[in-house]
mmCIF file of C-alpha atoms and ligand atoms in Angstrom:
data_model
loop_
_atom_site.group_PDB
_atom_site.id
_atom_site.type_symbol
_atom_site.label_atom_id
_atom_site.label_comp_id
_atom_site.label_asym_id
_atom_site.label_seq_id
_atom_site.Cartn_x
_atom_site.Cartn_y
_atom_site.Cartn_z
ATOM 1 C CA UNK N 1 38.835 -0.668 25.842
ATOM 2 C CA UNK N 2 35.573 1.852 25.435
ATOM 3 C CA UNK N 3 32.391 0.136 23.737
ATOM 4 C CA UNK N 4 33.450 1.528 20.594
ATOM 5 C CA UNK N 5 36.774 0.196 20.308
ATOM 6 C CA UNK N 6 35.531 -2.703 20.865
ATOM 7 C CA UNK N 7 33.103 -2.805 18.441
ATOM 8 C CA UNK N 8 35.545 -1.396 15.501
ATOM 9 C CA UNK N 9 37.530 -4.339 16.547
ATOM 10 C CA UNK N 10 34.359 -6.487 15.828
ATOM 11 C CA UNK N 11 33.421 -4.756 12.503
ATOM 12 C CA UNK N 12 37.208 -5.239 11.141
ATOM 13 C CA UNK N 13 36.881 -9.257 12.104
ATOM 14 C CA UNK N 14 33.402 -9.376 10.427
ATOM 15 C CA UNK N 15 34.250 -6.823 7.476
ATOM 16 C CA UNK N 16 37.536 -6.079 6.912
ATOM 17 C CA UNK N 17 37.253 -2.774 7.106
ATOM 18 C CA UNK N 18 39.343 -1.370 9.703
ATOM 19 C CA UNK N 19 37.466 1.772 10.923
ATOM 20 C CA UNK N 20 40.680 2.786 13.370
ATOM 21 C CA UNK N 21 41.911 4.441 10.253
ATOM 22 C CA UNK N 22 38.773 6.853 9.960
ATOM 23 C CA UNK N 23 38.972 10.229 12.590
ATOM 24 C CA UNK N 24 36.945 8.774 15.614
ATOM 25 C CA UNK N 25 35.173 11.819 16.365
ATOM 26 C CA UNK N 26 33.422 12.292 13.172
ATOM 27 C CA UNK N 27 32.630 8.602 12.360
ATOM 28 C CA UNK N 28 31.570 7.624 16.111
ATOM 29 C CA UNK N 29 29.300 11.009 15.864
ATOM 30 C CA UNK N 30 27.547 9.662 12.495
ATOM 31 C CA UNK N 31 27.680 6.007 13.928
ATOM 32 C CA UNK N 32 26.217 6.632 17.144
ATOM 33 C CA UNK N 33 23.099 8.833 15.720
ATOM 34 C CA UNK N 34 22.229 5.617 13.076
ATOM 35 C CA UNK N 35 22.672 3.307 16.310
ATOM 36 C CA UNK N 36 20.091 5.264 18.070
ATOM 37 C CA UNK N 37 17.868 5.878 15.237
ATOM 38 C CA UNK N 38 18.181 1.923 15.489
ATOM 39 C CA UNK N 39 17.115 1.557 19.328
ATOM 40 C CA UNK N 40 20.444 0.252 20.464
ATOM 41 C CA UNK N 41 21.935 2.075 23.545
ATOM 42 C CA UNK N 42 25.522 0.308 23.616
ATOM 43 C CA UNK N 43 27.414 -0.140 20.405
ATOM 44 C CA UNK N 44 28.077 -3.838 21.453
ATOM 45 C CA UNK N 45 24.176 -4.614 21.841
ATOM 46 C CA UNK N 46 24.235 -2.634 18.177
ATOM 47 C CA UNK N 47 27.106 -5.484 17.266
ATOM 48 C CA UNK N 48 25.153 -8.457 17.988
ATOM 49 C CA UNK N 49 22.073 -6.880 15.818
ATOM 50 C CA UNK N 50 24.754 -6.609 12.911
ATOM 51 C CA UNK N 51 26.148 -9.520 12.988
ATOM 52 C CA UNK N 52 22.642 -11.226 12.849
ATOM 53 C CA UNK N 53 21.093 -8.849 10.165
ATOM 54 C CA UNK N 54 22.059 -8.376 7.173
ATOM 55 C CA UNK N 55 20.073 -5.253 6.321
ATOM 56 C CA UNK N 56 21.124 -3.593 9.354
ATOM 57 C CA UNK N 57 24.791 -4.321 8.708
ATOM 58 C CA UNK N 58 24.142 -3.007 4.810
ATOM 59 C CA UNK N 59 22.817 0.026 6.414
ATOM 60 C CA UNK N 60 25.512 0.818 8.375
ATOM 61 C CA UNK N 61 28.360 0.192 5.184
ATOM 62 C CA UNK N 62 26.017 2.963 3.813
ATOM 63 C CA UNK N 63 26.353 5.365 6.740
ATOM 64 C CA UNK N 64 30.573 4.323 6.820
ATOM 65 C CA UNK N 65 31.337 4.897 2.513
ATOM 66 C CA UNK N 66 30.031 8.396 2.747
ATOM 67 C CA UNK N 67 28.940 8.019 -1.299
ATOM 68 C CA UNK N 68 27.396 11.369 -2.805
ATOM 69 C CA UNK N 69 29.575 12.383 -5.750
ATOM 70 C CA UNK N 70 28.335 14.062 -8.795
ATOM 71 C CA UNK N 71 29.623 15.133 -12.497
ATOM 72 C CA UNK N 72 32.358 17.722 -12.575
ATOM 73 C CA UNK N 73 31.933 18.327 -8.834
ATOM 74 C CA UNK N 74 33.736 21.549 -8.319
ATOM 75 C CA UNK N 75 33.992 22.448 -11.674
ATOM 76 C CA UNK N 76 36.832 25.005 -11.495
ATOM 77 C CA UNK N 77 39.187 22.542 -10.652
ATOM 78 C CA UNK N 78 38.074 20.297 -13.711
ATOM 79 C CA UNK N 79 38.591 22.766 -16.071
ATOM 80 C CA UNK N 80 42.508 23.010 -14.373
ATOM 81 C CA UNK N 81 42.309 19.779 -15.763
ATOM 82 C CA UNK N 82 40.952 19.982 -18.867
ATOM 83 C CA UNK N 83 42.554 22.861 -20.103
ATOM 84 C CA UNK N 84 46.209 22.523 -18.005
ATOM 85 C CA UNK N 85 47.221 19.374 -17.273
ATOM 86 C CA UNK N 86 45.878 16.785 -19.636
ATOM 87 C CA UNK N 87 46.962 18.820 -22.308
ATOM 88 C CA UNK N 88 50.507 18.745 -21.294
ATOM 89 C CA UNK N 89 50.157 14.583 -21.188
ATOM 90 C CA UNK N 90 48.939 14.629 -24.560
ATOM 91 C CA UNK N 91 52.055 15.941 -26.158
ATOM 92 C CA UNK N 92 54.331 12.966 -24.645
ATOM 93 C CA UNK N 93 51.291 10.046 -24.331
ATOM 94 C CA UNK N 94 49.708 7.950 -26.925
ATOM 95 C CA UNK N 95 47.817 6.317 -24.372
ATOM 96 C CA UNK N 96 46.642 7.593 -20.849
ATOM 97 C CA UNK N 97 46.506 5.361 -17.537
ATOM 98 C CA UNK N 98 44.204 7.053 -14.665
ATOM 99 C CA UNK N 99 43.357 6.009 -11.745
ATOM 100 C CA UNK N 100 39.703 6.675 -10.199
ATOM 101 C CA UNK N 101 40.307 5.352 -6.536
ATOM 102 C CA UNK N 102 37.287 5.753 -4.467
ATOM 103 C CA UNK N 103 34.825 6.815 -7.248
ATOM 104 C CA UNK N 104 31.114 5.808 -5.244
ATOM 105 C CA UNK N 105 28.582 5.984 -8.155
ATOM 106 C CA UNK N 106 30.797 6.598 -11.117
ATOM 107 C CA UNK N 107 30.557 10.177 -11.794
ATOM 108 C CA UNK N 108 34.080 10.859 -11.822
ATOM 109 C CA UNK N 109 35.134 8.380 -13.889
ATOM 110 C CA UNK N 110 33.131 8.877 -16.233
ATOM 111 C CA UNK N 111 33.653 13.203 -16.209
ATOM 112 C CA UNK N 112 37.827 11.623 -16.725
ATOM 113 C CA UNK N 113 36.671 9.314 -19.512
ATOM 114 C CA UNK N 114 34.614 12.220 -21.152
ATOM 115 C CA UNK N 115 37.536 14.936 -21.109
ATOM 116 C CA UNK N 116 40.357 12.451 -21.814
ATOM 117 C CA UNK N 117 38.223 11.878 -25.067
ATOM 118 C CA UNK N 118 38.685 15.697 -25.590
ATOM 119 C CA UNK N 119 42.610 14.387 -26.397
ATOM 120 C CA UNK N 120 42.484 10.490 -27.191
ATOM 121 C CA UNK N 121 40.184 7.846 -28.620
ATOM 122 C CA UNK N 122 38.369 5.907 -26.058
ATOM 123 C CA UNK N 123 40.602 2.747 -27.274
ATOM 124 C CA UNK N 124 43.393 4.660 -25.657
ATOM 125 C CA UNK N 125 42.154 5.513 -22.639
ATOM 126 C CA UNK N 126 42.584 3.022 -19.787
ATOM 127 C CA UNK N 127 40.510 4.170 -16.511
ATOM 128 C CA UNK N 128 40.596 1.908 -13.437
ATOM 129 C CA UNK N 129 37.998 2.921 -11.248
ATOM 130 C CA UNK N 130 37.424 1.737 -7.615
ATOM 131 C CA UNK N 131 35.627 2.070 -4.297
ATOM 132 C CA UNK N 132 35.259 -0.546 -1.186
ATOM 133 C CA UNK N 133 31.372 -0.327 -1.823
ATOM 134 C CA UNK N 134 30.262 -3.043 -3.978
ATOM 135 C CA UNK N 135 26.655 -1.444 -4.007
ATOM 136 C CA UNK N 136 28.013 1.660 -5.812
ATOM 137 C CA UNK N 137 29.664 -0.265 -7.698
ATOM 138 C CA UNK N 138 26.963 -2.130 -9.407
ATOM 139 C CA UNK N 139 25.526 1.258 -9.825
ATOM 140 C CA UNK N 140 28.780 2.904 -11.362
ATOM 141 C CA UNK N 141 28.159 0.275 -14.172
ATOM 142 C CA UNK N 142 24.709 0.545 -14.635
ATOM 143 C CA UNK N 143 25.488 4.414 -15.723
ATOM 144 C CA UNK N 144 21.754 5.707 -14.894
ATOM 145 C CA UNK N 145 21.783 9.639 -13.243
ATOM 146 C CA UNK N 146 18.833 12.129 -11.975
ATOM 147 C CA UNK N 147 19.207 15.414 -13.117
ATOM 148 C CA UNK N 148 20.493 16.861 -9.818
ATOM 149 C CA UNK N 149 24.162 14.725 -10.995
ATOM 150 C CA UNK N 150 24.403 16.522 -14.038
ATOM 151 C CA UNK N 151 23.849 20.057 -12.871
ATOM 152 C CA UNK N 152 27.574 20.842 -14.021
ATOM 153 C CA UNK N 153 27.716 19.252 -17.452
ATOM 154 C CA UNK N 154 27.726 21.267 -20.106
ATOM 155 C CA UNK N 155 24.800 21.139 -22.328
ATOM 156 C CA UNK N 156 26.816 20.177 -25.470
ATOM 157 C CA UNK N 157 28.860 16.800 -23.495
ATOM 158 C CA UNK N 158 25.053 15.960 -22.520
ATOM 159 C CA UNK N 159 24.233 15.744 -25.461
ATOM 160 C CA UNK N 160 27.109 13.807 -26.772
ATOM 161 C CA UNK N 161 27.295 11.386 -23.591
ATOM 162 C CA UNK N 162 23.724 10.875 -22.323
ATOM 163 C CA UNK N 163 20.764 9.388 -23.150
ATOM 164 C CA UNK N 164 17.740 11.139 -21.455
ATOM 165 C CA UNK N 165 14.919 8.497 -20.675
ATOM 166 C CA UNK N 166 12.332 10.381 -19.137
ATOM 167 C CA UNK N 167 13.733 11.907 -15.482
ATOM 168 C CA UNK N 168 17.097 10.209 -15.994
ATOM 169 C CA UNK N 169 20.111 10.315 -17.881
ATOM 170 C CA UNK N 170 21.995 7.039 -19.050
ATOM 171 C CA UNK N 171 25.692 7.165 -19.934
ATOM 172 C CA UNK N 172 26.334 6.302 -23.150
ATOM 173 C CA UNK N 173 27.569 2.842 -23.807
ATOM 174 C CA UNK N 174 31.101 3.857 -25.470
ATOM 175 C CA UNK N 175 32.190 5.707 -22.312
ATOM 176 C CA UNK N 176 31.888 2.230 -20.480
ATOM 177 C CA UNK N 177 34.684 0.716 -22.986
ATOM 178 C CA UNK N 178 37.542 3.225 -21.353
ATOM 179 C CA UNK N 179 36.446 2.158 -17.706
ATOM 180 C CA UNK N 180 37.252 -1.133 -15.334
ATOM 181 C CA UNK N 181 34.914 -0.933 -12.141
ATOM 182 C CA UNK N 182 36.740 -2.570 -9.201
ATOM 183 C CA UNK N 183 36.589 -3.194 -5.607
ATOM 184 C CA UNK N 184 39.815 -2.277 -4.147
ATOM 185 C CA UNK N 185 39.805 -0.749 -0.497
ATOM 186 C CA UNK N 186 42.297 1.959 -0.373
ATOM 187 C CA UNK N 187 43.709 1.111 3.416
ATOM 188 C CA UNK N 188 44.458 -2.768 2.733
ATOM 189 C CA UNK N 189 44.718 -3.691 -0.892
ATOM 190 C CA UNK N 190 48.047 -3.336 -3.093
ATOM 191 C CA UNK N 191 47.833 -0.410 -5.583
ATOM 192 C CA UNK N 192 48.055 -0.580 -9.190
ATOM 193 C CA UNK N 193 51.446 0.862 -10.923
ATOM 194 C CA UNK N 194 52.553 3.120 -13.929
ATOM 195 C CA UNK N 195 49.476 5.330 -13.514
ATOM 196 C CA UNK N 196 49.671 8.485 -15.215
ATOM 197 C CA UNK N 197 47.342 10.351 -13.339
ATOM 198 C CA UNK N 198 45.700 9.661 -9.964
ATOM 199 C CA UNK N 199 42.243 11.151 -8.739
ATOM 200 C CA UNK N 200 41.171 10.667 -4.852
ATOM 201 C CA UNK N 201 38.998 13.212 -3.812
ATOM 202 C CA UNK N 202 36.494 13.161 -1.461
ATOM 203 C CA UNK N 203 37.276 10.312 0.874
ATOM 204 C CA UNK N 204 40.751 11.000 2.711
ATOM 205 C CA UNK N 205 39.468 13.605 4.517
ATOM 206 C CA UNK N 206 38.193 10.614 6.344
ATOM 207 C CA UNK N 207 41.010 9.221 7.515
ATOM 208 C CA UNK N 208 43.392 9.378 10.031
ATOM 209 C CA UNK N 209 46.795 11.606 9.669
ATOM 210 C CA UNK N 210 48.766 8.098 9.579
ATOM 211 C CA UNK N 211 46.251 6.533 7.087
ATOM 212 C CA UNK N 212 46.815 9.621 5.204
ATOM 213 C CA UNK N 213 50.414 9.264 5.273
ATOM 214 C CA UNK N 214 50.661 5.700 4.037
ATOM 215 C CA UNK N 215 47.999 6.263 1.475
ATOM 216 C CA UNK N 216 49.871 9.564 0.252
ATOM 217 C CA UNK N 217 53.166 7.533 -0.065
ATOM 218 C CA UNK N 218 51.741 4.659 -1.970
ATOM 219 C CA UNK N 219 50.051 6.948 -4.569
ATOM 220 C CA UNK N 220 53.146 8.401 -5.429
ATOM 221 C CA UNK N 221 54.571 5.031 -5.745
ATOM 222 C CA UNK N 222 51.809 4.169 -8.050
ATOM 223 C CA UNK N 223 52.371 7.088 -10.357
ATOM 224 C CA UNK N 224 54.819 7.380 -13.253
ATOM 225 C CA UNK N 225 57.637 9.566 -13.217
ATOM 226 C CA UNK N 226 55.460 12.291 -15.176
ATOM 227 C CA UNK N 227 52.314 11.497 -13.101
ATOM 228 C CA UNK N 228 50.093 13.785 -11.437
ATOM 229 C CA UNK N 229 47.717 13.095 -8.307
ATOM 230 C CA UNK N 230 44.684 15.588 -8.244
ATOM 231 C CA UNK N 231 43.115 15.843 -4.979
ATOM 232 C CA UNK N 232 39.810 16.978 -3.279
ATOM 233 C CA UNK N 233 38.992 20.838 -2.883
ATOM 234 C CA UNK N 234 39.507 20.472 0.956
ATOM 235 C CA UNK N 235 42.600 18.105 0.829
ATOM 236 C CA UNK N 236 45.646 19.944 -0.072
ATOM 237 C CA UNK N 237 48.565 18.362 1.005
ATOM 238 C CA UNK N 238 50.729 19.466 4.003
ATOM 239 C CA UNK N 239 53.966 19.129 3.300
ATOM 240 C CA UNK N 240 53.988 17.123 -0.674
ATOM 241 C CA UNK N 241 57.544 16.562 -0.552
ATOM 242 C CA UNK N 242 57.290 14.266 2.150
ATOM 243 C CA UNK N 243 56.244 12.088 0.154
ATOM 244 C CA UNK N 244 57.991 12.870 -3.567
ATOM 245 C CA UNK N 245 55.431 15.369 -4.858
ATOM 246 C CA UNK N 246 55.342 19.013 -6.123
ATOM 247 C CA UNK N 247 52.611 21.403 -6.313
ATOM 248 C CA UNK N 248 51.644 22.248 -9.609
ATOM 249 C CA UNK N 249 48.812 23.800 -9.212
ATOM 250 C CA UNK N 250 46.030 23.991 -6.043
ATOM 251 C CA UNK N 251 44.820 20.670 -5.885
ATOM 252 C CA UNK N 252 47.057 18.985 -8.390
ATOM 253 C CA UNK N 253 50.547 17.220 -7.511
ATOM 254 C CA UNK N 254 53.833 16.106 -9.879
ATOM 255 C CA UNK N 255 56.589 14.092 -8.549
ATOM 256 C CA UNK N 256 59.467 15.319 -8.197
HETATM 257 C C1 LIG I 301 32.175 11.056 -0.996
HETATM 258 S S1 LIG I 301 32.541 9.692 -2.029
HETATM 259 C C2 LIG I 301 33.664 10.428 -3.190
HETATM 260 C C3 LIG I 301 33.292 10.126 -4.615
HETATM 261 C C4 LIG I 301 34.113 10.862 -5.671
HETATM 262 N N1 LIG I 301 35.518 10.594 -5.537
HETATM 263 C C5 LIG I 301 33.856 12.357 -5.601
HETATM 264 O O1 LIG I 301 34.715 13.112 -5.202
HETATM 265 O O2 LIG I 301 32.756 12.775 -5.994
HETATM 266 C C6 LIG I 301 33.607 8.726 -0.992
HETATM 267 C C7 LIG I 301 33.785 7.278 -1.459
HETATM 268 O O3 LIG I 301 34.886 6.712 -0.749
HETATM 269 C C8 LIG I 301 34.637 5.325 -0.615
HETATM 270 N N2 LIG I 301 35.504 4.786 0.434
HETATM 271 C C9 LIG I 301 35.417 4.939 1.784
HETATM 272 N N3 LIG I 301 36.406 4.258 2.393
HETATM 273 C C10 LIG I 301 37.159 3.665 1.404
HETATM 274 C C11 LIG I 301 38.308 2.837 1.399
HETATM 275 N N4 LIG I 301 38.894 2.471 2.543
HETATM 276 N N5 LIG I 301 38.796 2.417 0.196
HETATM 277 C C12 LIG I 301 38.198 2.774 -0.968
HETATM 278 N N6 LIG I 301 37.099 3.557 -1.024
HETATM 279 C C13 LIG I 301 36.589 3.997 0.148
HETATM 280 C C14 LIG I 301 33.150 5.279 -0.276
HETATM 281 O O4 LIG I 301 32.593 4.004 -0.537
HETATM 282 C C15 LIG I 301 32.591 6.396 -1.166
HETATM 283 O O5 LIG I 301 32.071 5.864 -2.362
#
């Protein structure tokens, strides 16, 4: 077994997280430069500083839950969204399920909550959204942006949404009603069910083909029979009726 394998084998009995599921080359590349940013030569000498430190081993979640996200990030595909499919949910739906999984900082649930409003009341909007990071977690719920993660919203939903205190912007209160913040981690814990529309974008272009595979199959076991899964702008699916979906449009799946 190389000195990394050994040490993912370490991090999953330490953490849970199971970075055998994550393509090697690119996570052993980012790993390795923090490691010897760090002074460690070896990763298992980098192990035993870790497991002893809990700063260091904070640091390194960081460098693993790659977590930049922003509002409406790439918004072409949003306004797909906005204009295609949630309209066609709001003819047969009184009440909309989504599904935020892997949603860092809380951007995108909160860009969901603010265009399902477009269509429902916030009472009938139901968003779960979830990442493995605690940290951005906390931060998700505290709601507080620079600038920089608002470059794409419109002036008027900035307006209507945000509260500008000095450099920042702070989501407004009644968004948080539509959303639950959880921890879930998307390559171990069982998925919720009856969701009407899934988002994962930006994270499964960090895993392995088979983590991919499993992960595509249990969204679509997630969604309803109407439900659509919208995906990243570099993670179109390779062949979606392997696992029960059709395209509907670039970047958005229906089952079939
Ligand atoms: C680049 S961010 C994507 C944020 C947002 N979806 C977007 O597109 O702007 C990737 C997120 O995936 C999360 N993540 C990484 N591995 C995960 C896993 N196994 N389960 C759940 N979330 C994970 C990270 O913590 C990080 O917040």
């Amino acid at each position: 077994m190389t000195d990394y394998q050994t040490f993912i084998g370490q991090i999953y009995k330490k953490t849970g997280l199971d970075l055998s599921l994550y393509k090697e080359v690119q996570m052993k590349r980012r790993l390795t430069s923090l490691r010897n940013k760090r002074g460690y030569q070896s990763f298992s000498s980098y192990f035993q500083a870790i497991n002893k430190d809990q700063q260091l081993l904070q640091e390194f979640l960081d460098k693993v839950t790659i977590n930049v996200s922003e509002f409406y990030r790439n918004p072409a595909r949003w306004r797909v969204l906005e204009s295609k499919i949630v309209p066609t949910f709001k003819k047969t739906k009184k009440k909309i399920k989504i599904w935020s999984a892997a949603c860092s900082t809380g951007e995108e649930p909160y860009t969901l909550a603010i265009i399902a409003n477009q269509f429902w009341n916030l009472a009938d909007i139901d968003i779960l959204a979830t990442d493995i990071d605690p940290n951005v977690l906390a931060r998700a719920k505290q709601g507080i942006y620079n600038e920089r993660a608002l470059q794409e919203v419109p002036s008027d939903i900035k307006k209507k949404y945000f509260h500008q205190e000095g450099g920042t912007f702070k989501v407004d209160d009644k968004l948080k009603q539509a959303i639950t913040f959880k921890e879930h981690n998307l390559l171990a814990d069982p998925y919720p069910t009856q969701v009407d529309l899934i988002v994962c974008r930006n994270v499964l272009i960090y895993f392995t083909e088979e983590a991919k595979n499993t992960i595509y199959h249990k969204f679509s076991d997630a969604l309803s029979d109407d439900g659509i899964f919208f995906v990243g702008s570099t993670e179109q699916i390779f062949s979606p009726d392997k696992y029960g979906f059709k395209v509907l449009d670039t970047f958005f799946y229906g089952k079939k």
